[in-house]
mmCIF file of C-alpha atoms in Angstrom:
data_model
loop_
_atom_site.group_PDB
_atom_site.id
_atom_site.type_symbol
_atom_site.label_atom_id
_atom_site.label_comp_id
_atom_site.label_asym_id
_atom_site.label_seq_id
_atom_site.Cartn_x
_atom_site.Cartn_y
_atom_site.Cartn_z
ATOM 1 C CA MET A 1 118.127 117.077 118.731
ATOM 2 C CA LYS A 2 115.243 118.655 116.837
ATOM 3 C CA LYS A 3 112.748 116.802 118.994
ATOM 4 C CA GLU A 4 114.463 118.036 122.164
ATOM 5 C CA ARG A 5 114.388 121.599 120.903
ATOM 6 C CA GLU A 6 110.722 121.345 119.978
ATOM 7 C CA LYS A 7 109.906 119.845 123.360
ATOM 8 C CA ARG A 8 111.710 122.679 125.129
ATOM 9 C CA LEU A 9 109.880 125.285 123.028
ATOM 10 C CA ILE A 10 106.497 123.674 123.698
ATOM 11 C CA GLU A 11 107.208 123.685 127.422
ATOM 12 C CA GLU A 12 108.231 127.326 127.286
ATOM 13 C CA PHE A 13 105.067 128.179 125.316
ATOM 14 C CA LEU A 14 102.896 126.342 127.834
ATOM 15 C CA GLY A 15 104.709 128.300 130.517
ATOM 16 C CA GLY A 16 103.441 131.494 128.851
ATOM 17 C CA SER A 17 106.173 132.385 126.355
ATOM 18 C CA GLU A 18 104.716 133.724 123.121
ATOM 19 C CA LEU A 19 108.211 133.987 121.724
ATOM 20 C CA ALA A 20 108.621 130.227 122.041
ATOM 21 C CA PHE A 21 105.455 129.752 119.976
ATOM 22 C CA ASN A 22 106.709 132.177 117.337
ATOM 23 C CA GLU A 23 109.966 130.300 117.129
ATOM 24 C CA LEU A 24 108.214 126.961 116.918
ATOM 25 C CA VAL A 25 105.870 128.096 114.197
ATOM 26 C CA HIS A 26 108.592 129.933 112.269
ATOM 27 C CA GLU A 27 109.787 126.671 110.726
ATOM 28 C CA TYR A 28 106.371 125.176 109.987
ATOM 29 C CA HIS A 29 104.443 128.237 108.871
ATOM 30 C CA PRO A 30 105.745 128.277 105.245
ATOM 31 C CA LYS A 31 105.242 124.506 105.009
ATOM 32 C CA ILE A 32 101.655 124.814 106.211
ATOM 33 C CA TYR A 33 100.937 127.628 103.765
ATOM 34 C CA SER A 34 102.594 125.778 100.866
ATOM 35 C CA HIS A 35 100.586 122.643 101.529
ATOM 36 C CA CYS A 36 97.325 124.604 101.719
ATOM 37 C CA ARG A 37 98.219 126.582 98.620
ATOM 38 C CA ARG A 38 98.951 123.439 96.612
ATOM 39 C CA MET A 39 95.791 121.728 97.812
ATOM 40 C CA LEU A 40 93.439 124.693 97.459
ATOM 41 C CA GLY A 41 94.936 126.425 94.442
ATOM 42 C CA ASN A 42 94.746 130.074 95.480
ATOM 43 C CA HIS A 43 96.087 132.474 98.090
ATOM 44 C CA MET A 44 92.801 133.528 99.619
ATOM 45 C CA ASP A 45 91.717 130.027 100.623
ATOM 46 C CA ALA A 46 95.247 128.965 101.557
ATOM 47 C CA ASP A 47 95.538 131.989 103.847
ATOM 48 C CA GLU A 48 92.250 131.157 105.561
ATOM 49 C CA VAL A 49 93.152 127.519 106.191
ATOM 50 C CA THR A 50 96.676 128.439 107.296
ATOM 51 C CA GLN A 51 95.159 130.759 109.889
ATOM 52 C CA GLU A 52 92.849 128.012 111.025
ATOM 53 C CA VAL A 53 95.717 125.544 111.366
ATOM 54 C CA LEU A 54 97.792 128.016 113.374
ATOM 55 C CA ILE A 55 94.869 128.630 115.705
ATOM 56 C CA VAL A 56 94.424 124.889 116.228
ATOM 57 C CA ILE A 57 98.132 124.484 116.963
ATOM 58 C CA TYR A 58 98.016 127.434 119.351
ATOM 59 C CA ASN A 59 95.017 126.052 121.226
ATOM 60 C CA LYS A 60 95.849 122.348 121.158
ATOM 61 C CA LEU A 61 99.574 122.367 121.701
ATOM 62 C CA LYS A 62 98.944 121.712 125.373
ATOM 63 C CA ASP A 63 97.446 118.325 124.429
ATOM 64 C CA PHE A 64 100.395 117.266 122.260
ATOM 65 C CA ARG A 65 102.012 114.208 123.906
ATOM 66 C CA PHE A 66 104.894 113.470 121.512
ATOM 67 C CA ASP A 67 103.322 110.153 120.485
ATOM 68 C CA SER A 68 104.227 111.227 116.968
ATOM 69 C CA SER A 69 106.650 113.864 115.777
ATOM 70 C CA LEU A 70 105.476 117.468 115.908
ATOM 71 C CA SER A 71 105.832 117.588 112.131
ATOM 72 C CA THR A 72 103.434 114.623 111.680
ATOM 73 C CA TRP A 73 100.965 116.207 114.099
ATOM 74 C CA ILE A 74 101.044 119.549 112.284
ATOM 75 C CA TYR A 75 100.729 117.910 108.864
ATOM 76 C CA ARG A 76 97.766 115.888 110.160
ATOM 77 C CA ILE A 77 95.996 119.079 111.220
ATOM 78 C CA THR A 78 96.898 120.794 107.958
ATOM 79 C CA THR A 79 95.726 117.987 105.687
ATOM 80 C CA THR A 80 92.496 117.526 107.638
ATOM 81 C CA ARG A 81 91.690 121.229 107.592
ATOM 82 C CA SER A 82 92.505 121.496 103.896
ATOM 83 C CA LEU A 83 90.217 118.595 103.036
ATOM 84 C CA ASN A 84 87.452 120.000 105.236
ATOM 85 C CA PHE A 85 87.794 123.312 103.462
ATOM 86 C CA LEU A 86 87.626 121.626 100.056
ATOM 87 C CA ASN A 87 84.466 119.807 101.101
ATOM 88 C CA LYS A 88 82.932 123.022 102.362
ATOM 89 C CA ARG A 89 83.870 124.747 99.110
ATOM 90 C CA LYS A 90 82.268 121.955 97.111
ATOM 91 C CA LEU A 91 79.088 122.284 99.182
ATOM 92 C CA LYS A 92 79.068 126.066 98.790
ATOM 93 C CA LYS A 93 79.510 125.674 95.052
ATOM 94 C CA PHE A 94 76.603 123.219 94.992
ATOM 95 C CA LEU A 95 74.439 125.697 96.880
ATOM 96 C CA PHE A 96 75.653 128.598 94.695
ATOM 97 C CA LEU A 97 77.253 130.258 97.721
ATOM 98 C CA ASP A 98 80.836 129.994 96.538
ATOM 99 C CA ASP A 99 82.252 133.395 95.690
ATOM 100 C CA GLU A 100 84.702 132.599 92.918
ATOM 101 C CA GLU A 101 84.673 136.223 91.798
ATOM 102 C CA ALA A 102 85.995 137.394 95.158
ATOM 103 C CA ARG A 103 88.743 134.822 94.955
ATOM 104 C CA GLU A 104 89.761 136.044 91.536
ATOM 105 C CA LEU A 105 89.648 139.693 92.633
ATOM 106 C CA ASN A 106 91.752 138.913 95.674
ATOM 107 C CA SER A 107 94.350 137.075 93.646
ATOM 108 C CA SER A 108 96.072 140.462 93.382
ATOM 109 C CA ASP A 109 96.770 140.176 97.136
ATOM 110 C CA ASP A 110 98.935 137.160 96.428
ATOM 111 C CA ILE A 111 102.079 136.909 98.468
ATOM 112 C CA VAL A 112 104.151 136.223 95.393
ATOM 113 C CA ALA A 113 105.149 139.581 94.082
ATOM 114 C CA ASP A 114 107.298 139.034 91.020
ATOM 115 C CA MET A 115 105.967 137.862 87.689
ATOM 116 C CA GLU A 116 108.293 134.916 87.294
ATOM 117 C CA ASN A 117 107.295 133.296 90.576
ATOM 118 C CA ARG A 118 103.662 134.053 89.989
ATOM 119 C CA ALA A 119 103.791 132.337 86.593
ATOM 120 C CA LYS A 120 105.408 129.313 88.251
ATOM 121 C CA LEU A 121 102.640 129.125 90.827
ATOM 122 C CA GLU A 122 99.919 129.496 88.221
ATOM 123 C CA LYS A 123 101.356 126.630 86.225
ATOM 124 C CA LEU A 124 101.545 124.500 89.344
ATOM 125 C CA ASP A 125 97.995 125.348 90.434
ATOM 126 C CA GLU A 126 96.722 124.555 86.955
ATOM 127 C CA VAL A 127 98.156 121.047 87.038
ATOM 128 C CA LEU A 128 97.388 120.224 90.670
ATOM 129 C CA GLN A 129 93.787 121.386 90.588
ATOM 130 C CA GLN A 130 93.046 118.853 87.859
ATOM 131 C CA LEU A 131 93.999 115.935 90.089
ATOM 132 C CA PRO A 132 91.346 114.231 92.195
ATOM 133 C CA VAL A 133 91.677 115.342 95.825
ATOM 134 C CA LYS A 134 93.106 112.101 97.249
ATOM 135 C CA GLN A 135 95.694 111.839 94.487
ATOM 136 C CA ARG A 136 96.538 115.517 94.814
ATOM 137 C CA GLU A 137 97.117 115.159 98.521
ATOM 138 C CA VAL A 138 99.491 112.213 98.209
ATOM 139 C CA PHE A 139 101.241 113.821 95.244
ATOM 140 C CA VAL A 140 101.780 117.071 97.153
ATOM 141 C CA LEU A 141 103.056 115.341 100.267
ATOM 142 C CA ARG A 142 105.360 113.009 98.379
ATOM 143 C CA HIS A 143 106.501 114.966 95.342
ATOM 144 C CA PHE A 144 106.773 118.467 96.771
ATOM 145 C CA GLU A 145 107.079 118.010 100.489
ATOM 146 C CA GLN A 146 109.334 114.992 99.990
ATOM 147 C CA LEU A 147 107.744 112.894 102.711
ATOM 148 C CA GLY A 148 108.215 109.125 102.719
ATOM 149 C CA TYR A 149 105.257 106.779 102.396
ATOM 150 C CA GLU A 150 105.615 105.711 106.029
ATOM 151 C CA GLU A 151 105.379 109.300 107.194
ATOM 152 C CA ILE A 152 102.385 110.008 104.928
ATOM 153 C CA ALA A 153 100.736 106.814 106.199
ATOM 154 C CA LYS A 154 101.094 108.116 109.774
ATOM 155 C CA ILE A 155 99.713 111.515 108.828
ATOM 156 C CA LYS A 156 96.755 110.141 106.900
ATOM 157 C CA ASN A 157 96.284 106.968 108.935
ATOM 158 C CA LYS A 158 96.197 104.944 105.726
ATOM 159 C CA SER A 159 98.045 101.950 104.362
ATOM 160 C CA VAL A 160 101.280 102.430 102.468
ATOM 161 C CA GLY A 161 99.935 100.241 99.629
ATOM 162 C CA GLY A 162 96.910 102.480 99.100
ATOM 163 C CA LEU A 163 99.085 105.600 99.160
ATOM 164 C CA LYS A 164 101.465 104.112 96.593
ATOM 165 C CA ALA A 165 98.554 103.317 94.310
ATOM 166 C CA ASN A 166 97.223 106.878 94.664
ATOM 167 C CA TYR A 167 100.653 108.309 93.970
ATOM 168 C CA PHE A 168 101.053 106.133 90.876
ATOM 169 C CA HIS A 169 97.712 107.333 89.481
ATOM 170 C CA ALA A 170 98.635 110.922 90.307
ATOM 171 C CA LEU A 171 101.951 110.569 88.458
ATOM 172 C CA LYS A 172 100.147 109.105 85.487
ATOM 173 C CA LYS A 173 97.612 111.931 85.373
ATOM 174 C CA VAL A 174 100.273 114.615 85.854
ATOM 175 C CA THR A 175 102.431 113.279 83.010
ATOM 176 C CA GLU A 176 99.358 113.121 80.774
ATOM 177 C CA LEU A 177 98.487 116.721 81.629
ATOM 178 C CA MET A 178 102.033 117.843 80.943
ATOM 179 C CA GLU A 179 102.094 116.003 77.613
ATOM 180 C CA ASN A 180 98.866 117.723 76.579
ATOM 181 C CA GLU A 181 100.144 121.189 77.418
ATOM 182 C CA MET B 1 102.353 96.768 81.276
ATOM 183 C CA ASN B 2 103.573 99.496 78.899
ATOM 184 C CA ASP B 3 106.905 101.290 79.322
ATOM 185 C CA LYS B 4 105.338 104.474 80.643
ATOM 186 C CA ASP B 5 103.431 102.701 83.417
ATOM 187 C CA LEU B 6 106.547 100.746 84.318
ATOM 188 C CA ILE B 7 108.570 103.950 84.618
ATOM 189 C CA LEU B 8 105.860 105.630 86.688
ATOM 190 C CA LYS B 9 105.692 102.608 88.977
ATOM 191 C CA TYR B 10 109.441 102.853 89.424
ATOM 192 C CA LEU B 11 109.246 106.579 90.162
ATOM 193 C CA GLY B 12 106.413 105.903 92.575
ATOM 194 C CA GLY B 13 108.481 103.305 94.442
ATOM 195 C CA LEU B 14 106.101 100.491 93.507
ATOM 196 C CA LEU B 15 108.687 98.156 92.004
ATOM 197 C CA GLU B 16 110.404 95.625 94.216
ATOM 198 C CA GLY B 17 112.580 92.522 93.946
ATOM 199 C CA GLU B 18 112.582 90.820 90.561
ATOM 200 C CA GLU B 19 110.495 93.587 88.948
ATOM 201 C CA LEU B 20 112.925 96.249 90.108
ATOM 202 C CA GLU B 21 115.968 94.319 88.903
ATOM 203 C CA SER B 22 114.332 93.714 85.554
ATOM 204 C CA PHE B 23 113.501 97.440 85.292
ATOM 205 C CA GLU B 24 117.074 98.460 86.045
ATOM 206 C CA ARG B 25 118.453 96.002 83.478
ATOM 207 C CA LYS B 26 116.070 97.352 80.862
ATOM 208 C CA LEU B 27 117.037 100.926 81.706
ATOM 209 C CA GLU B 28 120.695 100.054 81.238
ATOM 210 C CA ASN B 29 120.330 98.044 78.045
ATOM 211 C CA SER B 30 117.571 99.758 76.080
ATOM 212 C CA PRO B 31 118.333 103.267 74.716
ATOM 213 C CA GLU B 32 114.663 103.828 73.793
ATOM 214 C CA PHE B 33 113.492 102.883 77.241
ATOM 215 C CA SER B 34 116.203 105.020 78.798
ATOM 216 C CA ALA B 35 115.140 108.007 76.635
ATOM 217 C CA GLU B 36 111.505 107.530 77.676
ATOM 218 C CA TYR B 37 112.592 107.407 81.318
ATOM 219 C CA GLU B 38 114.599 110.643 80.955
ATOM 220 C CA LYS B 39 111.663 112.379 79.299
ATOM 221 C CA ILE B 40 109.198 111.450 82.042
ATOM 222 C CA SER B 41 111.517 112.045 84.947
ATOM 223 C CA SER B 42 112.733 115.432 83.664
ATOM 224 C CA GLY B 43 109.107 116.503 83.125
ATOM 225 C CA LEU B 44 108.321 115.688 86.747
ATOM 226 C CA LYS B 45 111.489 117.437 87.928
ATOM 227 C CA SER B 46 110.529 120.579 86.030
ATOM 228 C CA LEU B 47 107.135 120.509 87.742
ATOM 229 C CA LYS B 48 108.850 120.182 91.092
ATOM 230 C CA ALA B 49 110.974 123.219 90.202
ATOM 231 C CA THR B 50 107.804 125.280 89.764
ATOM 232 C CA ALA B 51 107.123 124.733 93.442
ATOM 233 C CA ASP B 52 110.340 126.460 94.372
ATOM 234 C CA VAL B 53 108.513 129.758 94.682
ATOM 235 C CA LYS B 54 109.817 132.645 96.764
ATOM 236 C CA TYR B 55 107.088 133.903 99.050
ATOM 237 C CA ASP B 56 107.066 137.318 100.641
ATOM 238 C CA ASN B 57 108.337 136.705 104.186
ATOM 239 C CA ARG B 58 106.432 139.692 105.544
ATOM 240 C CA TYR B 59 103.265 137.686 104.992
ATOM 241 C CA PHE B 60 104.305 135.059 107.544
ATOM 242 C CA ALA B 61 105.041 137.644 110.231
ATOM 243 C CA SER B 62 101.746 139.474 109.706
ATOM 244 C CA SER B 63 99.865 136.187 109.406
ATOM 245 C CA LEU B 64 101.034 135.080 112.827
ATOM 246 C CA ALA B 65 99.902 138.363 114.368
ATOM 247 C CA LYS B 66 96.551 138.065 112.589
ATOM 248 C CA MET B 67 96.155 134.516 113.888
ATOM 249 C CA LYS B 68 96.671 135.620 117.488
ATOM 250 C CA THR B 69 94.033 138.325 117.105
ATOM 251 C CA ARG B 70 91.610 135.825 115.564
ATOM 252 C CA SER B 71 92.367 133.275 118.240
ATOM 253 C CA ALA B 72 91.499 135.791 120.957
ATOM 254 C CA ASP B 73 88.227 136.753 119.189
ATOM 255 C CA SER B 74 86.973 133.380 118.158
ATOM 256 C CA PRO B 75 85.753 131.350 121.197
ATOM 257 C CA LYS B 76 82.213 132.768 121.208
ATOM 258 C CA ARG B 77 81.857 132.306 117.482
ATOM 259 C CA ARG B 78 83.212 128.791 117.682
ATOM 260 C CA ARG B 79 80.627 127.824 120.276
ATOM 261 C CA LEU B 80 77.764 129.208 118.218
ATOM 262 C CA ILE B 81 78.673 127.623 114.895
ATOM 263 C CA PRO B 82 78.764 123.992 116.111
ATOM 264 C CA ALA B 83 75.450 124.564 117.911
ATOM 265 C CA LEU B 84 73.825 125.923 114.748
ATOM 266 C CA SER B 85 75.366 123.122 112.684
ATOM 267 C CA ALA B 86 73.989 120.511 115.067
ATOM 268 C CA VAL B 87 70.488 122.005 114.919
ATOM 269 C CA SER B 88 70.591 122.145 111.106
ATOM 270 C CA PHE B 89 71.855 118.584 110.918
ATOM 271 C CA ALA B 90 69.088 117.374 113.225
ATOM 272 C CA ALA B 91 66.503 119.238 111.114
ATOM 273 C CA VAL B 92 67.770 117.612 107.923
ATOM 274 C CA ILE B 93 67.714 114.132 109.469
ATOM 275 C CA LEU B 94 64.197 114.714 110.815
ATOM 276 C CA PHE B 95 63.039 115.908 107.402
ATOM 277 C CA PHE B 96 64.366 112.760 105.740
ATOM 278 C CA PHE B 97 62.687 110.521 108.307
ATOM 279 C CA LEU B 98 59.364 112.293 107.992
ATOM 280 C CA SER B 99 59.387 112.391 104.230
ATOM 281 C CA ALA B 100 60.672 108.844 103.667
ATOM 282 C CA PRO B 101 58.054 106.602 102.030
ATOM 283 C CA LEU B 102 56.719 103.633 103.951
ATOM 284 C CA GLU B 103 58.139 100.260 103.040
ATOM 285 C CA GLU B 104 54.812 99.160 101.634
ATOM 286 C CA ASN B 105 54.664 102.174 99.347
ATOM 287 C CA ILE B 106 58.189 101.637 98.175
ATOM 288 C CA LEU B 107 57.231 98.123 97.156
ATOM 289 C CA ILE B 108 54.160 99.233 95.282
ATOM 290 C CA ASN B 109 55.244 102.523 93.812
ATOM 291 C CA GLU B 110 58.911 102.108 93.158
ATOM 292 C CA ASN B 111 60.002 98.501 92.995
ATOM 293 C CA LEU B 112 57.097 97.237 90.990
ATOM 294 C CA PHE B 113 56.436 100.108 88.621
ATOM 295 C CA THR B 114 59.457 99.631 86.453
ATOM 296 C CA ASP B 115 59.877 98.843 82.823
ATOM 297 C CA GLU B 116 62.086 95.923 83.736
ATOM 298 C CA LEU B 117 59.308 94.429 85.789
ATOM 299 C CA TYR B 118 56.719 94.874 83.108
ATOM 300 C CA SER B 119 59.056 93.356 80.569
ATOM 301 C CA ALA B 120 59.607 90.442 82.926
ATOM 302 C CA LEU B 121 55.879 90.013 83.407
ATOM 303 C CA LEU B 122 55.419 89.636 79.690
ATOM 304 C CA SER B 123 58.142 87.069 79.333
ATOM 305 C CA VAL B 124 57.301 84.845 82.270
ATOM 306 C CA GLU B 125 56.044 81.367 81.512
ATOM 307 C CA ASN B 126 53.993 80.865 84.588
ATOM 308 C CA ASP B 127 50.313 80.153 84.211
ATOM 309 C CA GLU B 128 49.428 81.229 87.716
ATOM 310 C CA LEU B 129 51.097 84.566 87.242
ATOM 311 C CA ASN B 130 49.653 85.088 83.771
ATOM 312 C CA ASP B 131 46.190 84.279 85.065
ATOM 313 C CA PHE B 132 46.670 86.719 87.869
ATOM 314 C CA ILE B 133 47.808 89.441 85.499
ATOM 315 C CA LYS B 134 44.994 88.838 83.035
ATOM 316 C CA ARG B 135 42.230 88.320 85.583
ATOM 317 C CA ASP B 136 42.965 91.071 88.042
ATOM 318 C CA MET B 137 45.131 93.579 86.358
ATOM 319 C CA VAL B 138 44.427 93.535 82.664
ATOM 320 C CA SER B 139 41.458 95.849 82.822
ATOM 321 C CA HIS B 140 43.737 98.620 83.976
ATOM 322 C CA TYR B 141 46.132 98.378 81.079
ATOM 323 C CA SER B 142 46.077 100.787 78.216
ATOM 324 C CA TYR B 143 48.173 99.285 75.495
ATOM 325 C CA TYR B 144 48.110 98.306 71.838
ATOM 326 C CA GLY B 145 49.996 96.778 68.918
ATOM 327 C CA ASP B 146 51.972 93.577 69.528
ATOM 328 C CA LEU B 147 51.140 93.528 73.186
ATOM 329 C CA GLU B 148 47.419 93.223 72.458
ATOM 330 C CA THR B 149 48.098 90.127 70.414
ATOM 331 C CA GLU B 150 50.438 88.667 72.973
ATOM 332 C CA LEU B 151 47.986 88.942 75.815
ATOM 333 C CA GLU B 152 44.942 88.442 73.560
ATOM 334 C CA LEU B 153 43.282 91.644 74.608
ATOM 335 C CA GLU B 154 40.985 94.112 72.993
ATOM 336 C CA PRO B 155 42.788 97.077 71.423
ATOM 337 C CA GLY B 156 43.106 100.122 73.626
ATOM 338 C CA ASP B 157 41.538 103.310 72.420
ATOM 339 C CA GLY B 158 43.184 106.247 70.846
ATOM 340 C CA GLU B 159 46.740 104.995 70.483
ATOM 341 C CA ALA B 160 46.327 102.231 67.911
ATOM 342 C CA GLY B 161 48.995 102.188 65.246
ATOM 343 C CA ASN B 162 51.684 103.668 67.429
ATOM 344 C CA ASN B 163 54.224 100.925 67.899
ATOM 345 C CA SER B 164 56.927 102.950 69.684
ATOM 346 C CA VAL B 165 58.400 100.887 72.467
ATOM 347 C CA ASN B 166 61.369 101.465 74.707
ATOM 348 C CA GLU B 167 64.381 99.176 75.191
ATOM 349 C CA TYR B 168 62.320 96.842 77.383
ATOM 350 C CA GLY B 169 59.577 96.473 74.846
ATOM 351 C CA VAL B 170 57.233 98.678 76.869
ATOM 352 C CA PRO B 171 55.137 101.196 74.922
ATOM 353 C CA TYR B 172 56.010 104.781 75.712
ATOM 354 C CA ASN B 173 52.448 105.552 76.659
ATOM 355 C CA TYR B 174 52.247 102.516 78.951
ATOM 356 C CA ASN B 175 50.068 103.275 81.916
ATOM 357 C CA TYR B 176 52.199 102.931 85.007
ATOM 358 C CA ASP B 177 49.222 103.297 87.288
ATOM 359 C CA VAL B 178 48.267 99.735 86.450
ATOM 360 C CA LEU B 179 48.931 98.350 89.905
ATOM 361 C CA ASN B 180 47.330 101.203 91.793
ATOM 362 C CA ASP B 181 44.082 99.348 92.305
ATOM 363 C CA ALA B 182 45.684 96.057 93.232
ATOM 364 C CA SER B 183 45.423 95.153 96.889
ATOM 365 C CA THR B 184 48.460 94.739 99.096
ATOM 366 C CA GLU B 185 47.848 90.962 99.157
ATOM 367 C CA GLU B 186 47.795 90.858 95.374
ATOM 368 C CA ILE B 187 50.973 92.829 95.175
ATOM 369 C CA ASP B 188 52.585 90.524 97.722
ATOM 370 C CA GLN B 189 51.425 87.503 95.765
ATOM 371 C CA LEU B 190 52.822 88.910 92.553
ATOM 372 C CA TYR B 191 56.034 89.871 94.243
ATOM 373 C CA ASN B 192 56.481 86.418 95.762
ATOM 374 C CA THR B 193 55.757 84.729 92.466
ATOM 375 C CA LEU B 194 58.353 86.889 90.795
ATOM 376 C CA LEU B 195 60.834 85.972 93.478
ATOM 377 C CA GLU B 196 60.063 82.275 93.094
ATOM 378 C CA THR B 197 60.422 82.438 89.345
ATOM 379 C CA LYS B 198 63.693 84.301 89.928
ATOM 380 C CA ILE B 199 62.620 87.316 87.932
ATOM 381 C CA LEU B 200 63.468 89.608 90.809
#
């Protein structure tokens, strides 16, 4: 049912309907942002990568052949772009080009307005940013986005065994971090 | 495996068959284990609850509009950036190729000039090699103390009395330029001997 609806919306978008694209993205947009936010740890970077992902979807949707589900395809783009961004950030940091100050200043532009939710996010960012990237990615996809190992394996093109091992280590690290709080 | 790891494996879906059954029996029968399980699993649930954040929905509407503007602006920029990246990448590769040392120099300057090698040279029981070292290379050494006795050499000047050696038994003021004057053939001969005597 969902697949049929998505297929219809893609066809309408390819036929020139911007509304169809808006409708299609409406469901995935918060998921994309949440994934980026959890991976990157702040609004500014998450916003940039979310924009990038939306642009890729907008431009590449014509090539989507339904070999996988649309969700898997979008997650694949999102995870790849997030990792690329993290690598770029690491390189910028190495070359002293990373503007951490700007990120901190722009944290006031966060899209979480109330204090309670902001405190929740800060706590989450604090824990997640201490996980190694591969573990963080699997942990985010499995623990927060509730995806099964099979689905994550399709997104990441990795073996289920390797993902399970990464998730186990992530769980271990997270519980240690929470114990030390 | 300790209880915590077992619980985390269970939560991670890594237990199967006999291991899973055994875990479930333990969970049912051991109050301590059950308490540990509750503690860990409720901690993880509370973390999951922190992700239940309410975002401002206006952001998503404006973000979509912003994306469409960016998408319309970006083709020129996107053509330029890959081109510049490719040129930079090629320049970096070229730099590495041009600045890479020749294989011969690597052998002489890097592989052979190590403390491990010198230490090995001192310990080898190979007359041919010892002769080679003493005959052709000894005049370039500047060393003292126990090493003078070991190789039956005249004391070096200036540093006598200083017995500081590193973990390989090499004096800290050991002259690493010792093989600079050796010919390539000599180096090869030394290298082959070391290979034959399984030092390298």
